[in-house]
Coordinates of C-alpha atoms in Angstrom, one line a residue:
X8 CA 0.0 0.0 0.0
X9 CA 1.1 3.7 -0.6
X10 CA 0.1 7.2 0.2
X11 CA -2.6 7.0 -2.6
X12 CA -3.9 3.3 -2.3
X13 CA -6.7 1.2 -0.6
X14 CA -5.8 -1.6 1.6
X15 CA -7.1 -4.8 -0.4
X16 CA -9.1 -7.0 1.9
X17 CA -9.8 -11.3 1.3
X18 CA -13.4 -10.1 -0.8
X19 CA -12.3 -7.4 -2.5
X20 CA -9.3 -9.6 -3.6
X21 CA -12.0 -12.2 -4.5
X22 CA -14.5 -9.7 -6.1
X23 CA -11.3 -8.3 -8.7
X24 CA -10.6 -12.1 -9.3
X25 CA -14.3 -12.5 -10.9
X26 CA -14.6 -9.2 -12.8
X27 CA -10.8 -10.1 -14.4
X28 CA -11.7 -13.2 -14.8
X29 CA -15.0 -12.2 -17.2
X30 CA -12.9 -9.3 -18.8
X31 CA -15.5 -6.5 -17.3
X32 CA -14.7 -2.8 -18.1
X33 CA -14.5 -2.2 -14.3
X34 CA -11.0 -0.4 -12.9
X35 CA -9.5 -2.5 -10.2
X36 CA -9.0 0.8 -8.2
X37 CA -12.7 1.7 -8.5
X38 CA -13.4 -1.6 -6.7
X39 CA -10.9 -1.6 -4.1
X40 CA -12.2 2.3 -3.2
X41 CA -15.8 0.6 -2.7
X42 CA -15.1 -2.1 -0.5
X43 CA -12.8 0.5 1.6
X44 CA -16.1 2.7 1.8
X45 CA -18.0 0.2 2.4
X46 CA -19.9 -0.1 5.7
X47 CA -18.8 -3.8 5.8
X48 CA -15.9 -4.1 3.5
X49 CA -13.9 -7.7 4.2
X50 CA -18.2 -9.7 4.0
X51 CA -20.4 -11.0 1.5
X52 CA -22.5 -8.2 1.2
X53 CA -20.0 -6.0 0.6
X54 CA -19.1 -8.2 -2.4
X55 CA -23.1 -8.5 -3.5
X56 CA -23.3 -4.9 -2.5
X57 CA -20.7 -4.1 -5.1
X58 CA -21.2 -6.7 -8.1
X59 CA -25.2 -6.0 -7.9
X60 CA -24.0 -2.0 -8.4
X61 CA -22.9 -2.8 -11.9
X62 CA -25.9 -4.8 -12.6
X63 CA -24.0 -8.2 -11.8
X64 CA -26.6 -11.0 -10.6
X65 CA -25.7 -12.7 -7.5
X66 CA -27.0 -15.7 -5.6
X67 CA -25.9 -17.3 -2.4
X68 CA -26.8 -20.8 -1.3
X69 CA -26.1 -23.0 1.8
X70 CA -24.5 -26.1 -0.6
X71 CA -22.9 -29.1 1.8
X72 CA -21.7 -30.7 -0.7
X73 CA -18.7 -30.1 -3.3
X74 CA -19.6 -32.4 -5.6
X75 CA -22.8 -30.7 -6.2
X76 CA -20.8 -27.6 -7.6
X77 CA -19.5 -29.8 -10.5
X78 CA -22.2 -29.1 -12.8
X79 CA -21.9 -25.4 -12.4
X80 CA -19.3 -24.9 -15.1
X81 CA -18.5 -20.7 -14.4
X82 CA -16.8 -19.6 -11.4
X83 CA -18.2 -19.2 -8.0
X84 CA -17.5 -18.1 -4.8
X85 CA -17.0 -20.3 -2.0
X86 CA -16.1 -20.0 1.9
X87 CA -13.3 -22.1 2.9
X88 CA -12.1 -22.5 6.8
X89 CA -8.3 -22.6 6.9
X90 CA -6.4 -22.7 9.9
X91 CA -9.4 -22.1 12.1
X92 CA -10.1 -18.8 9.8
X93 CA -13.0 -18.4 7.3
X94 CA -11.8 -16.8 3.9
X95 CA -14.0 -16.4 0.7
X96 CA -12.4 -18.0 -3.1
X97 CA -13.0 -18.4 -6.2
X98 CA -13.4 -22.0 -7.5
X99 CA -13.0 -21.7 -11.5
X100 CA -13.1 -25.4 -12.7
X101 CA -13.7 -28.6 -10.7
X102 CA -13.2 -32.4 -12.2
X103 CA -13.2 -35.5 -10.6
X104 CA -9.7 -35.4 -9.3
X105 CA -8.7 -31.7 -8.7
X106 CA -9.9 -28.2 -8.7
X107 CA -8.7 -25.0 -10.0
X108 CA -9.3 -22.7 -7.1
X109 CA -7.9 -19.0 -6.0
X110 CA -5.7 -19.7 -2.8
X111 CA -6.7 -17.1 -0.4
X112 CA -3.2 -17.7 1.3
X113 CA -0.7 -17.2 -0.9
X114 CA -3.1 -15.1 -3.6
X115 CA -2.8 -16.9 -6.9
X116 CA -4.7 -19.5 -8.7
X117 CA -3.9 -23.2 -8.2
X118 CA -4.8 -26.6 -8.7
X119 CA -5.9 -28.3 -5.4
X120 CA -6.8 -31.9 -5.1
X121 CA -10.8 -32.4 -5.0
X122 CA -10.2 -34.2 -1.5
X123 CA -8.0 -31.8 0.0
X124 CA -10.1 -28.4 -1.1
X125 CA -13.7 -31.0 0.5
X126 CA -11.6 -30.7 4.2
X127 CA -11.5 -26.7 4.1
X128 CA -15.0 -25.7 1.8
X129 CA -17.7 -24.9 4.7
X130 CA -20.7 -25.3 2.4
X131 CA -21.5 -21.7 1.4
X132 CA -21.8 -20.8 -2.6
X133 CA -22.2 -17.3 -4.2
X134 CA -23.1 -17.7 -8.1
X135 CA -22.5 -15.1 -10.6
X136 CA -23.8 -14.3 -13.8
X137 CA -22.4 -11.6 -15.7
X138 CA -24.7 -11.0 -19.0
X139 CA -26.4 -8.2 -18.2
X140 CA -23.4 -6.1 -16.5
X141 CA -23.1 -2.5 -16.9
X142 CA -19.8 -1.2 -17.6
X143 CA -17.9 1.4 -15.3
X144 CA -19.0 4.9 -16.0
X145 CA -15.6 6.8 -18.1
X146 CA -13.9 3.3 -17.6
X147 CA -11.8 4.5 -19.7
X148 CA -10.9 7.9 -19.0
X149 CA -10.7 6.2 -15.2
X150 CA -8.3 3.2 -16.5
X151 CA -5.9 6.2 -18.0
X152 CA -6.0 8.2 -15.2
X153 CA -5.2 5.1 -12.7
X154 CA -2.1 4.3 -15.3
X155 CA -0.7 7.8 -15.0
X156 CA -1.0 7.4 -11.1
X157 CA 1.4 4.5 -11.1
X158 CA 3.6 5.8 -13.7
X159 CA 3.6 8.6 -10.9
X160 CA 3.9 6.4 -8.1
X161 CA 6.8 4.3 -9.8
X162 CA 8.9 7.6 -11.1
X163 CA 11.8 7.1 -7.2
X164 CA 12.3 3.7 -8.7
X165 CA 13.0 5.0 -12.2
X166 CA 15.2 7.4 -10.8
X167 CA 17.4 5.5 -8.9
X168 CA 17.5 3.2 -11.9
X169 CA 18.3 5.5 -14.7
X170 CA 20.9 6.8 -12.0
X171 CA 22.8 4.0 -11.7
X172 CA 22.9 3.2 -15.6
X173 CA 24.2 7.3 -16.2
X174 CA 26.9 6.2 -13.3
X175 CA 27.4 3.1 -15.1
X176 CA 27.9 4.4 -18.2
X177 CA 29.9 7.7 -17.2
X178 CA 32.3 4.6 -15.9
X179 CA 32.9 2.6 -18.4
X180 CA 33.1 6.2 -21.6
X181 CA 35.6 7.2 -19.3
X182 CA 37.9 4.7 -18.7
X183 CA 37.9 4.5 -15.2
X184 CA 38.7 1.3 -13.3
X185 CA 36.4 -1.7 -13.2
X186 CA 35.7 -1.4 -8.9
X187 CA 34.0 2.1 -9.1
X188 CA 31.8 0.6 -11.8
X189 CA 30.9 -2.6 -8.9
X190 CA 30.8 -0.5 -6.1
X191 CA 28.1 1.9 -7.6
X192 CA 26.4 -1.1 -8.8
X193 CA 26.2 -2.6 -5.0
X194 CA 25.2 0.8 -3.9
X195 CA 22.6 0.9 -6.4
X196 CA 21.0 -2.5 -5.7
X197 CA 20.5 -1.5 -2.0
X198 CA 18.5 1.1 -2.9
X199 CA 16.2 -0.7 -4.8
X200 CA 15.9 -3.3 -2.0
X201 CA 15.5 -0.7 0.8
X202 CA 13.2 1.3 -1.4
X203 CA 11.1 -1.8 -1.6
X204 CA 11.6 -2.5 2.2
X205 CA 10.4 1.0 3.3
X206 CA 7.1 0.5 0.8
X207 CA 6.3 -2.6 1.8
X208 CA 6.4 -1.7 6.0
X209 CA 3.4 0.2 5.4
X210 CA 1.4 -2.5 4.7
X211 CA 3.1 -4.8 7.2
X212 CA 5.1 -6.8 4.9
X213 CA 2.5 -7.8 3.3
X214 CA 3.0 -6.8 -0.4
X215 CA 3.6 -8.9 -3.8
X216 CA 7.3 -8.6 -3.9
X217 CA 8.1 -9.6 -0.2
X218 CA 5.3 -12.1 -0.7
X219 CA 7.8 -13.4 -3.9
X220 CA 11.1 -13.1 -2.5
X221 CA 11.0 -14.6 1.3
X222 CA 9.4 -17.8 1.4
X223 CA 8.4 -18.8 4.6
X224 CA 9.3 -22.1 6.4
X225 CA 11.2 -23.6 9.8
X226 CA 14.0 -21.4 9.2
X227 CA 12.7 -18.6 6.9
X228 CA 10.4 -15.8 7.7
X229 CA 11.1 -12.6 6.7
X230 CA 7.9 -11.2 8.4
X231 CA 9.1 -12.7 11.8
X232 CA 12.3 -10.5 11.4
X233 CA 11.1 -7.2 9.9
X234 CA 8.2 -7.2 12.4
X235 CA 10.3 -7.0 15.7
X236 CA 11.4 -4.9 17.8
X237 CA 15.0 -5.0 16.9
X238 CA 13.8 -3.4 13.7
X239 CA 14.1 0.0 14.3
X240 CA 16.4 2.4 16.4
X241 CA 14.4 5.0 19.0
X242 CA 11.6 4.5 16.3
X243 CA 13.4 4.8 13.3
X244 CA 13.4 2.0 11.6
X245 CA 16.4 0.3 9.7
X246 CA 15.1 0.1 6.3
X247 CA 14.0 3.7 6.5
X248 CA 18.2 4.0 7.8
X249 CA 19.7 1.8 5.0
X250 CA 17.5 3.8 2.0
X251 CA 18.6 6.9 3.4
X252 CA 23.0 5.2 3.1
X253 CA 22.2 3.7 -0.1
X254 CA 20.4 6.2 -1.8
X255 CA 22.6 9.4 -0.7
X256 CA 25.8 7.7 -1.3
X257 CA 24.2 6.8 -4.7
X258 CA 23.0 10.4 -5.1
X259 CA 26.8 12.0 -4.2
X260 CA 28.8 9.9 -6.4
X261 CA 26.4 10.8 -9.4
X262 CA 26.7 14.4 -8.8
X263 CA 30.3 14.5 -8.2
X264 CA 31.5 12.0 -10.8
X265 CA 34.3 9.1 -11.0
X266 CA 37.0 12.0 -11.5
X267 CA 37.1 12.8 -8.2
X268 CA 38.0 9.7 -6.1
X269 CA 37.9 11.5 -2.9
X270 CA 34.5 11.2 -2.4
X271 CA 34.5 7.8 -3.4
X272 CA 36.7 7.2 -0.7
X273 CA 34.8 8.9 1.4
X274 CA 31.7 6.6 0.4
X275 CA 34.1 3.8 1.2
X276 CA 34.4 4.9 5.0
X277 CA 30.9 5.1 5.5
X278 CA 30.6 1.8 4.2
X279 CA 33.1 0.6 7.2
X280 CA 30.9 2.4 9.7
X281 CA 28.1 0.2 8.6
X282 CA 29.5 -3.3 9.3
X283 CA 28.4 -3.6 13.1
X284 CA 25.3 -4.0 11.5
X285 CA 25.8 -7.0 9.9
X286 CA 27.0 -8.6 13.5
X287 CA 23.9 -6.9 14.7
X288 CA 21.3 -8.2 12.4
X289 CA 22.9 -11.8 12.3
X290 CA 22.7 -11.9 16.1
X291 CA 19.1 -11.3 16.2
X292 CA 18.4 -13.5 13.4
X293 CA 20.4 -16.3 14.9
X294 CA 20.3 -16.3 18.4
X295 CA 16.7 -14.4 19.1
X296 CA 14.3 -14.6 16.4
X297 CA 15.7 -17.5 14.9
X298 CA 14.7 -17.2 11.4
X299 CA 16.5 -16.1 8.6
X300 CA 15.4 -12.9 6.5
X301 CA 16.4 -13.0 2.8
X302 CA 16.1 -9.7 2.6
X303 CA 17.7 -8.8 5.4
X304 CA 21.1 -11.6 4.4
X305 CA 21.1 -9.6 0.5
X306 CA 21.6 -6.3 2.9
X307 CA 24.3 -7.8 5.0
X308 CA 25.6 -9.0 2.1
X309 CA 25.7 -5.8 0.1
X310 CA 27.5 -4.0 2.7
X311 CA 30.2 -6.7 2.7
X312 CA 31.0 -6.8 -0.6
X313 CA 31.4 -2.9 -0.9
X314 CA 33.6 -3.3 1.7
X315 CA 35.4 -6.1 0.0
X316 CA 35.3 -4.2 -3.4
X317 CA 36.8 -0.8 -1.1
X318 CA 39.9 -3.2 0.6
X319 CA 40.8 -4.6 -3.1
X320 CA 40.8 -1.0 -4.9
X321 CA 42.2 0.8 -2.1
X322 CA 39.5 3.1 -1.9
X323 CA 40.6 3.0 2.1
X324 CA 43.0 5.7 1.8
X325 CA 42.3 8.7 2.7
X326 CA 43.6 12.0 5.2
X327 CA 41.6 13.7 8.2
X328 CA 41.6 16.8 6.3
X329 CA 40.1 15.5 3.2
X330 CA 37.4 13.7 5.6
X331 CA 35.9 16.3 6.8
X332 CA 35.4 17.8 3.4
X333 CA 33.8 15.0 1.9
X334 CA 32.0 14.3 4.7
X335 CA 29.5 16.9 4.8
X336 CA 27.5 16.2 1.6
X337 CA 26.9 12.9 2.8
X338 CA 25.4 13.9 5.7
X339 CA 23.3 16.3 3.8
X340 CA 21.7 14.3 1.2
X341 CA 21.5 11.4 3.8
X342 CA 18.9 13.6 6.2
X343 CA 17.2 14.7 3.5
X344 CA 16.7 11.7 1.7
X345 CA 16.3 10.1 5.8
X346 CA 13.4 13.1 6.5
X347 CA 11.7 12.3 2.9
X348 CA 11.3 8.5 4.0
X349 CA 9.5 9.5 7.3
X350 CA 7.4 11.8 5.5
X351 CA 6.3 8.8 3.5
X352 CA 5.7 6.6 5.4
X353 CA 4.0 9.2 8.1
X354 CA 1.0 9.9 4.8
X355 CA 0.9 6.2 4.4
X356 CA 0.2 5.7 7.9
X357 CA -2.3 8.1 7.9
X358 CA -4.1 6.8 5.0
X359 CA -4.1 3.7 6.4
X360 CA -5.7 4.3 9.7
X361 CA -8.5 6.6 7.5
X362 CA -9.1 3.4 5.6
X363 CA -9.3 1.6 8.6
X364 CA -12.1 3.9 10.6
X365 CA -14.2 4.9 7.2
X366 CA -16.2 1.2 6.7
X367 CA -17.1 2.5 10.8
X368 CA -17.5 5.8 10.0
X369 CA -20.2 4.7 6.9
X370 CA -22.0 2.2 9.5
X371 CA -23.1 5.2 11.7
X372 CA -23.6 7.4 8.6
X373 CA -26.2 4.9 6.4
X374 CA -28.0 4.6 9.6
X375 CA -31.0 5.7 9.2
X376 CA -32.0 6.9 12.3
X377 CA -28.7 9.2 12.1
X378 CA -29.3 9.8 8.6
X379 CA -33.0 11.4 9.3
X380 CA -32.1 12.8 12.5
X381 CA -29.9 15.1 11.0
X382 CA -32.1 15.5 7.8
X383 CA -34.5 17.0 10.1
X384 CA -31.4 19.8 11.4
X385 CA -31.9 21.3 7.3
X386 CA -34.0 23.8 5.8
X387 CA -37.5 22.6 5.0
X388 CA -39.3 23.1 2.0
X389 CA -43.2 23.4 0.6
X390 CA -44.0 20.5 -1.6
X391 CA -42.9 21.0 -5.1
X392 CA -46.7 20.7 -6.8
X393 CA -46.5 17.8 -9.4
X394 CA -47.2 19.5 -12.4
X395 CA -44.0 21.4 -12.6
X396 CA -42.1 18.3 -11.9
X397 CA -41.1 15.3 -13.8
X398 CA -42.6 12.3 -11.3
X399 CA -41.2 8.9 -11.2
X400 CA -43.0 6.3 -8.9
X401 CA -45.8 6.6 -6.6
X402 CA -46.0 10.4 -4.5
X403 CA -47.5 8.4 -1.5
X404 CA -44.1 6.8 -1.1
X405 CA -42.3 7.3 2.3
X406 CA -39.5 9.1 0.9
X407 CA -39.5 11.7 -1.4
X408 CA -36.4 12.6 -3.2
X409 CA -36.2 16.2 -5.4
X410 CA -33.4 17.0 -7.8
X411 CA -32.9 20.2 -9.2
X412 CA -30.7 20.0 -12.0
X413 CA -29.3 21.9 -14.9
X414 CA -29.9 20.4 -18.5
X415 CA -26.5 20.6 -19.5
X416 CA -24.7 20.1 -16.4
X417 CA -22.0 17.3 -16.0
X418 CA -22.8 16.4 -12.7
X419 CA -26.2 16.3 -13.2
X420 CA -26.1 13.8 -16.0
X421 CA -23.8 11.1 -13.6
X422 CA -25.9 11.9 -10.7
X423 CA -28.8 10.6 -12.7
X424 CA -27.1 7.9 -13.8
X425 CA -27.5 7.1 -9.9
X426 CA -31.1 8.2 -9.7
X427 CA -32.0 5.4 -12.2
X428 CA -31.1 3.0 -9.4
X429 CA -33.7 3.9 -7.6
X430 CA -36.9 3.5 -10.0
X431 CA -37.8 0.0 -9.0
X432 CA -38.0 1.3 -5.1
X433 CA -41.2 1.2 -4.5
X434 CA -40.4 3.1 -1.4
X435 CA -38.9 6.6 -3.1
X436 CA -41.0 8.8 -5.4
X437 CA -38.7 10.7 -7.2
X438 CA -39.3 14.9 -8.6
X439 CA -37.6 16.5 -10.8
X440 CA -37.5 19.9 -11.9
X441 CA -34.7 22.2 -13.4
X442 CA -32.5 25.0 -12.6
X443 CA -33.5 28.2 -15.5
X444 CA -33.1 32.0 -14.6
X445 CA -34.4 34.6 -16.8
X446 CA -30.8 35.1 -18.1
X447 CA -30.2 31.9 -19.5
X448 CA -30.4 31.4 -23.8
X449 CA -33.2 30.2 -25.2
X450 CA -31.6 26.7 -25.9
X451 CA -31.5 26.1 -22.2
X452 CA -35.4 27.1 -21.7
X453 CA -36.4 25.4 -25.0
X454 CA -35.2 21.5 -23.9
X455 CA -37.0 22.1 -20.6
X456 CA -40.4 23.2 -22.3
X457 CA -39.5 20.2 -24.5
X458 CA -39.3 17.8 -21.5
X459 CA -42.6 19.2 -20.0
X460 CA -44.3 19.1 -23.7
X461 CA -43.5 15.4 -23.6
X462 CA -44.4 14.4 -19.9
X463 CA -48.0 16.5 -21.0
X464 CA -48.3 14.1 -24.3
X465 CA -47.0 10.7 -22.8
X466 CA -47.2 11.1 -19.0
X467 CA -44.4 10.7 -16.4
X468 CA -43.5 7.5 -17.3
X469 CA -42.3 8.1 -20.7
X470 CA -40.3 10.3 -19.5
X471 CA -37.7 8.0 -17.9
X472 CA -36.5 7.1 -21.6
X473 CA -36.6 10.9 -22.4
X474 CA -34.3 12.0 -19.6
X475 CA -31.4 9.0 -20.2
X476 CA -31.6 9.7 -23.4
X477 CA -30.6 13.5 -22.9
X478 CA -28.1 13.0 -20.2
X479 CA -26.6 9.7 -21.9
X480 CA -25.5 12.3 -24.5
X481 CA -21.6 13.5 -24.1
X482 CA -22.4 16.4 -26.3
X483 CA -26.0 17.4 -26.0
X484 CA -27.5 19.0 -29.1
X485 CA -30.8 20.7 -28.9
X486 CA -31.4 20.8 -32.1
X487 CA -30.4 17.7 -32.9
X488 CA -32.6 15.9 -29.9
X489 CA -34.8 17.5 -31.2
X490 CA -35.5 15.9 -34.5
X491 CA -36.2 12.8 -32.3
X492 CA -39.8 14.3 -31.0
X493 CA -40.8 15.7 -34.5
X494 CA -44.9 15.2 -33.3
X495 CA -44.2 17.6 -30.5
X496 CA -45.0 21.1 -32.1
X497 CA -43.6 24.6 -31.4
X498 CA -46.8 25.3 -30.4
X499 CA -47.1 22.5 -27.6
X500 CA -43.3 23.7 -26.7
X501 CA -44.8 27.7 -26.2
X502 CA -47.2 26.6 -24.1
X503 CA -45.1 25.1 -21.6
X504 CA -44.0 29.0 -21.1
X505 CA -45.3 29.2 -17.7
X506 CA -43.1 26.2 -16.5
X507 CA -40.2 28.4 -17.1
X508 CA -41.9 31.5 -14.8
X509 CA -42.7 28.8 -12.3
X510 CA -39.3 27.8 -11.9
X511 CA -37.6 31.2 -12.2
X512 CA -39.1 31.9 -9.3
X513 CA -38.6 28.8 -7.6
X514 CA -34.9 28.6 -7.9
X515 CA -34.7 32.5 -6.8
X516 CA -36.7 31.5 -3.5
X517 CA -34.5 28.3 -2.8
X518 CA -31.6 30.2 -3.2
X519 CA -29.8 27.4 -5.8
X520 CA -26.0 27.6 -5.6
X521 CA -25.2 24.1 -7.7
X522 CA -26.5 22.0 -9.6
X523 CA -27.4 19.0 -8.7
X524 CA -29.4 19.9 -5.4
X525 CA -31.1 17.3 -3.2
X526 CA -34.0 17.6 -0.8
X527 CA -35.2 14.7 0.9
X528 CA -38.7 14.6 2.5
X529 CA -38.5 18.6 1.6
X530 CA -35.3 19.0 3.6
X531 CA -32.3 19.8 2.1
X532 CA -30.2 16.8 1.7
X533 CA -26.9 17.0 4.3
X534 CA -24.4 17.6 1.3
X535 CA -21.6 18.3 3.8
X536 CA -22.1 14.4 4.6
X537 CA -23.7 12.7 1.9
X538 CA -24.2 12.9 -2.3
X539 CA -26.3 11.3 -4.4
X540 CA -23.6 8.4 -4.7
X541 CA -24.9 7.4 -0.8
X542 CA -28.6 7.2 -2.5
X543 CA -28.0 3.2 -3.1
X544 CA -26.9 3.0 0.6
X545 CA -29.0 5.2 2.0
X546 CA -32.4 4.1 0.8
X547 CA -31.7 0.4 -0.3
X548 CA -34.9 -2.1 -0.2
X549 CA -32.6 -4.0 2.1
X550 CA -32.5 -1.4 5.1

């Protein structure tokens, strides 16, 4: 995890595998937000929650046995006990003799035996069915943007890199001997693995890469290691220490060159105040913890082949005087580089404890006793009269929502993309009118005596294809939508003049700042806490 990422959880893990798996136009970031929002993210019903949202159908069953699952060819989702813990998978294929399954422990897809995946299934089946999905809204534009972000994300890496290639390649066009070519290239290699180190911490070891690297076994655990206490010094910890060494030594030499050996040497002292560590590090290993950390060895071991390559070249040769000169830039680029790291790691931190308390923070905000409590806090309203609104579902509903939107607003057209969510509650009657003041063109005004000109022909329900028609549109074109309703007449349009008065006024006495604007039961909707994303939450059939 990083600065900018959400902490994957067991379902939302589970919940990527199936909409990868069916090739859906659905971002993996997108998903991975929702289940950290959600009020419930690491459940089932955050994972129904979420598929059902793009129109994926679910169904759960209580199925005992395993072999029953064999004529259901697509994947499902399954709870498995392992280790005394429950943990949801996917089961992709199952024959006679084995089953391809997604291993909640080590996170990739495997073949298991049929016998030994009957021990851990616990009898609980979620089936999906894809057909009718709807895609992502601006998957596209969203999938681009997410790309960028890691490009972003990735650009440290790339730097120390191209760093060590420029160093490299300075080396060898110049002539210079073959040992400042291997030392940089040590120097380099640290970086990248205490680069990795420091990222990885913040999500408590538990990435890909250490994942890859460190098996784990009787004597090999990296976790064991880089989770204790001898980790860090008064709360710094090592790897944060070691990127700090690697990457300013790595950041001196390229500035200053091969000419000028004195800082080289310099480098080469350093190096020599690092090797207590290696007696350090192999005594807790050893003696305490009593695990090995392969990571932690292909440190030690860096440090003692740059001092082996610093004995061989002589680099170890070098006056008090000179020292002190050298010394400083070190120092320099080391704190900075040392006071960057924390700063890292401190956002990371902080990122992760807001993932951590938002699914709580949702739970006490989709209550609806809090929810209506404070609805009841906002401005009240008069009833909007039906006429002058566009009505979907029954007005004798319990909940009334309004929306006051602009025509040719952005917002407005993916906040009704939201709204249509909501037609087959039978427990929300939905009004809609529009935002016009006397100053706005004649294009504006004419749409919106177009709308009511249709609602007066076809009724309210007509209208439902009307309006996702019209805010489907990336570029909407009066004229053009126009052509579409050729038996609505200018006249029937002129007559719908007094619509536009009507909600001149309206918008005057509500004082409308934005568009869209929610009232709920003739309140106004609590925009400081909720949006018309929450509406699915907020007034589910399920609640």
């Amino acid at each position: 995890m990083n600065m900018y990422n959400f902490t994957s959880t067991n379902s939302s893990e589970v919940c990527w595998k199936i909409i990868k798996y069916n090739r859906l136009s659905i971002n993996k970031e997108t998903i991975y937000r929702q289940f950290a929002e959600h009020p419930y993210p690491n459940s089932l019903m955050a994972i129904i929650d979420i598929l059902e949202g793009y129109n994926i159908a679910t169904n759960s069953y209580t199925i005992k046995s395993l072999e029953a699952l064999k004529k259901y060819d697509k994947p499902k989702i399954v709870l498995v006990h392992i280790n005394s813990e429950s943990f949801f998978s996917v089961i992709y294929s199952i024959s006679k003799e084995s089953v391809i399954w997604y291993n909640p422990i080590t996170h990739r897809q495997e073949s298991v035996s049929f016998e030994d995946l009957k021990k851990i299934y616990a009898g609980i089946v979620t089936f999906i069915d894809v057909k009718d999905y709807i895609a992502e809204a601006e998957y596209e534009n969203k999938y681009k943007r997410f790309f960028i972000k890691r490009v972003v994300e990735a650009i440290p890496a790339f730097i120390i890199i191209i760093t060590i290639l420029f160093i490299a390649l300075s080396l060898l066009l110049s002539g210079t001997p073959i040992y400042l070519e291997l030392y940089i290239g040590g120097v380099g290699i640290g970086s990248i693995i205490c680069a990795i180190l420091v990222h990885s911490e913040v999500n408590e070891y538990k990435s890909y890469i250490i994942e890859k690297l460190c098996p784990v076994g009787k004597i090999w655990d990296c976790s064991t290691v880089l989770k204790s206490s001898a980790n860090n010094i008064y709360g710094v910890n090592w790897s944060t220490i070691g990127l700090a060494y690697f990457t300013g030594t790595l950041i001196v030499l390229a500035c200053v060159g091969p000419t000028n050996l004195n800082y080289w040497r310099m480098a080469a002292y350093l190096n020599v105040i690092t090797l207590p560590f290696i007696i350090y590090s192999l005594y807790y290993q050893i003696m305490i913890y009593r695990h090995w950390c392969i990571i932690c060895l292909s440190i030690l071991s860096i440090l003692l082949y740059l001092f082996i390559i610093s004995c061989l070249s002589g680099l170890l040769n070098l006056h008090l005087g000179i020292i002190l000169n050298c010394f400083t830039p070190f120092v320099i680029v080391d704190l900075i580089v040392l006071w960057g790291s924390n700063m890292y790691k401190s956002l990371c931190e902080q990122n992760k404890k807001y993932n951590e308390l938002f699914p709580y923070f949702n739970r006490v905000r989709f209550n609806k006793n809090v929810f209506y409590t404070l609805l009841d806090e906002y401005p009240l309203i008069e009833k909007v009269p039906l006429d002058m609104s566009i009505n979907i579902g029954q007005s004798t509903a319990p909940t009334t929502i309004l929306k006051i939107c602009d025509p040719f607003c952005r917002s407005c057209s993916k906040s009704h993309i939201e709204m249509e969510k909501l037609y087959d509650n039978k427990n929300i009657f939905l009004q809609v009118i529009f935002y016009v003041s006397s100053k706005d063109n004649e294009t504006k005004k004419n749409i919106i005596k177009l709308f009511f000109a249709l609602k007066e022909k076809y009724g309210n329900q007509y209208m439902l294809q009307v309006l996702h028609d019209w805010y489907s549109q990336t570029d909407k074109n009066f004229e053009e939508f126009r052509k579409k309703y050729n038996d609505i007449d200018d006249k029937a349009i002129n007559a719908q003049n007094n619509k536009i008065t009507w909600l001149v006024q309206k918008n005057i006495e509500l004082k409308i700042q934005y568009t869209p604007t929610f009232y709920i039961n003739n309140h106004h909707m609590p925009d400081d806490f909720y949006s018309y994303n929450d509406f699915s939450s907020l007034f589910t059939d399920k609640n």
